[in-house]
CSV table of C-alpha atoms in Angstrom, one decimal:
chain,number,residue,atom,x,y,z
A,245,UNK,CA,2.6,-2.2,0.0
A,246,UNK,CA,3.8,1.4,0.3
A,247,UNK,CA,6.2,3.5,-2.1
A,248,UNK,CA,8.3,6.3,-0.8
A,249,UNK,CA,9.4,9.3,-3.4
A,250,UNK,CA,11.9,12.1,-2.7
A,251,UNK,CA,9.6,15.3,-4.1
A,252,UNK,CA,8.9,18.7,-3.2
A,253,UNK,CA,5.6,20.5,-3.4
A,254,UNK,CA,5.5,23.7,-6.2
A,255,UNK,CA,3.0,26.2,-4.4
A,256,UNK,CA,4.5,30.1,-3.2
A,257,UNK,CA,7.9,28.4,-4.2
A,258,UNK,CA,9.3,25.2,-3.8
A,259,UNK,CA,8.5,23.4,-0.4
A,260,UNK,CA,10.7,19.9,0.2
A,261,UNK,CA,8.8,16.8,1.3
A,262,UNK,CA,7.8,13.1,0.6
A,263,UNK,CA,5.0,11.5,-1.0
A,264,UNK,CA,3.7,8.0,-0.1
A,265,UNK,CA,1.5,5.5,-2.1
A,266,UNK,CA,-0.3,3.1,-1.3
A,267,UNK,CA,-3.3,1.1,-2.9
A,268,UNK,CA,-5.8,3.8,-2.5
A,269,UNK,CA,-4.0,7.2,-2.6
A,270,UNK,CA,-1.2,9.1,-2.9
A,271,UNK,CA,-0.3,11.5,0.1
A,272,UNK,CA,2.3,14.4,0.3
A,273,UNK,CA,4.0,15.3,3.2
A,274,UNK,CA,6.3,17.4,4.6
A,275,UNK,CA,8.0,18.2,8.0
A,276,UNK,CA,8.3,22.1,7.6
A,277,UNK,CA,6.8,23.2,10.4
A,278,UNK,CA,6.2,27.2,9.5
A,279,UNK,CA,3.7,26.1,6.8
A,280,UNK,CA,0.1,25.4,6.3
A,281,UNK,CA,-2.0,22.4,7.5
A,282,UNK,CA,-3.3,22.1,4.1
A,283,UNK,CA,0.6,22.5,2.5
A,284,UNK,CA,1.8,20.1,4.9
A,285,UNK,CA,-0.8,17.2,4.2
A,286,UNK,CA,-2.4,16.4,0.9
A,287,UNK,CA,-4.4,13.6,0.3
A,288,UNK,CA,-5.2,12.3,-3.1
A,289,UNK,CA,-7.0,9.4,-3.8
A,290,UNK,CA,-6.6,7.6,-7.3
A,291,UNK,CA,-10.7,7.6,-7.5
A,292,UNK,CA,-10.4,11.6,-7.1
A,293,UNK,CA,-7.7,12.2,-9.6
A,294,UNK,CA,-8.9,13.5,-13.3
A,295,UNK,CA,-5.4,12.9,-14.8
A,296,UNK,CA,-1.7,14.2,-15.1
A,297,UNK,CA,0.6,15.7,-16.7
A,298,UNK,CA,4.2,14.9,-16.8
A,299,UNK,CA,7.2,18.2,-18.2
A,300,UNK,CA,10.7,18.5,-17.5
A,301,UNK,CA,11.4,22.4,-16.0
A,302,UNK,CA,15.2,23.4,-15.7
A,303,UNK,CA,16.0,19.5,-15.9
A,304,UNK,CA,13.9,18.6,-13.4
A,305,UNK,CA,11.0,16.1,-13.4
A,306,UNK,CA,7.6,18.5,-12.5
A,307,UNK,CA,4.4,16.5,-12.5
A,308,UNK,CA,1.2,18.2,-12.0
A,309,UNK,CA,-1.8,16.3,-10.8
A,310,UNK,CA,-5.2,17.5,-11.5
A,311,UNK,CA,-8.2,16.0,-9.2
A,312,UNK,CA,-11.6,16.2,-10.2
A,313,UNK,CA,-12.8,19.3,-8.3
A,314,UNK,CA,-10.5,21.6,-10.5
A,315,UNK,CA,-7.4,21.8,-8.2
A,316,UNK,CA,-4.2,21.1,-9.7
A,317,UNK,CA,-1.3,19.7,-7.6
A,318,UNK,CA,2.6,20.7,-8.9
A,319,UNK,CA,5.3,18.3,-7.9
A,320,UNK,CA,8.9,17.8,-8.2
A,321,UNK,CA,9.4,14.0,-8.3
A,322,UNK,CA,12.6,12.4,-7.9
A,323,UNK,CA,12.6,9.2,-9.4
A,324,UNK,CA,10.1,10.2,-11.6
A,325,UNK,CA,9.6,7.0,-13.6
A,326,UNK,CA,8.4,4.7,-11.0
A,327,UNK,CA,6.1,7.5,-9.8
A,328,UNK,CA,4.9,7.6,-13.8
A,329,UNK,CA,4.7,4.1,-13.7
A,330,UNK,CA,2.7,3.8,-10.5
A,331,UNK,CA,0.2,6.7,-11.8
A,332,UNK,CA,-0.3,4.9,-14.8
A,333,UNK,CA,-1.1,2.0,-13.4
A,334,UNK,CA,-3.4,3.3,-10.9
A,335,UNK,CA,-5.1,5.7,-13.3
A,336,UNK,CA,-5.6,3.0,-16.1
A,337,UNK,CA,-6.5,0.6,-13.6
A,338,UNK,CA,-9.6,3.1,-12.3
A,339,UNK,CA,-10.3,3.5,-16.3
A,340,UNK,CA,-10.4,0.2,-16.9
A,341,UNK,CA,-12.8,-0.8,-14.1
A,342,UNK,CA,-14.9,2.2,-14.6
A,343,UNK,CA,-15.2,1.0,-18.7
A,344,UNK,CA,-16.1,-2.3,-17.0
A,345,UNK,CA,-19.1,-1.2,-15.4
């Protein structure tokens, strides 16, 4: 099953888009046509993602997702406690597994 969240990308400013979820990863995506490929496309996968953080900037809910090969990802996620939720879950999920083996 898929999730849909309203959330804009924090990179050179603040770029509006989606991000989708699904059981293996979380994509962002955006429509804006006069950026990047690599702004207008990120794919994370839960098994590549170190951790999170979770601040409130100017009111508004930023999340910043580090993977494991150092980069960090800023967000803007609205509805940002069913996006916590589903983070959580993934990322504890991966822990527990991982403690498992």
């Amino acid at each position: 099953m898929k999730e849909y969240y309203i959330a804009s990308l924090i990179k050179n400013g603040i770029l509006g888009g989606w991000i989708k979820a699904d059981a293996e990863k979380i994509i962002y995506g955006t429509g804006k046509v006069t950026v990047t490929p690599d702004m207008k496309h990120i794919e994370m996968k839960y098994t590549d993602i170190q951790g999170y953080s979770f601040k409130r900037t100017f009111l508004f809910p930023v999340f910043s997702i580090i993977m494991n090969n150092g980069n960090t990802h800023r967000f803007i996620v609205f509805g940002s406690g069913g996006f916590r939720s589903l983070l959580d879950s993934k990322l504890n999920r991966r822990s527990e597994i991982e403690k498992e083996d």
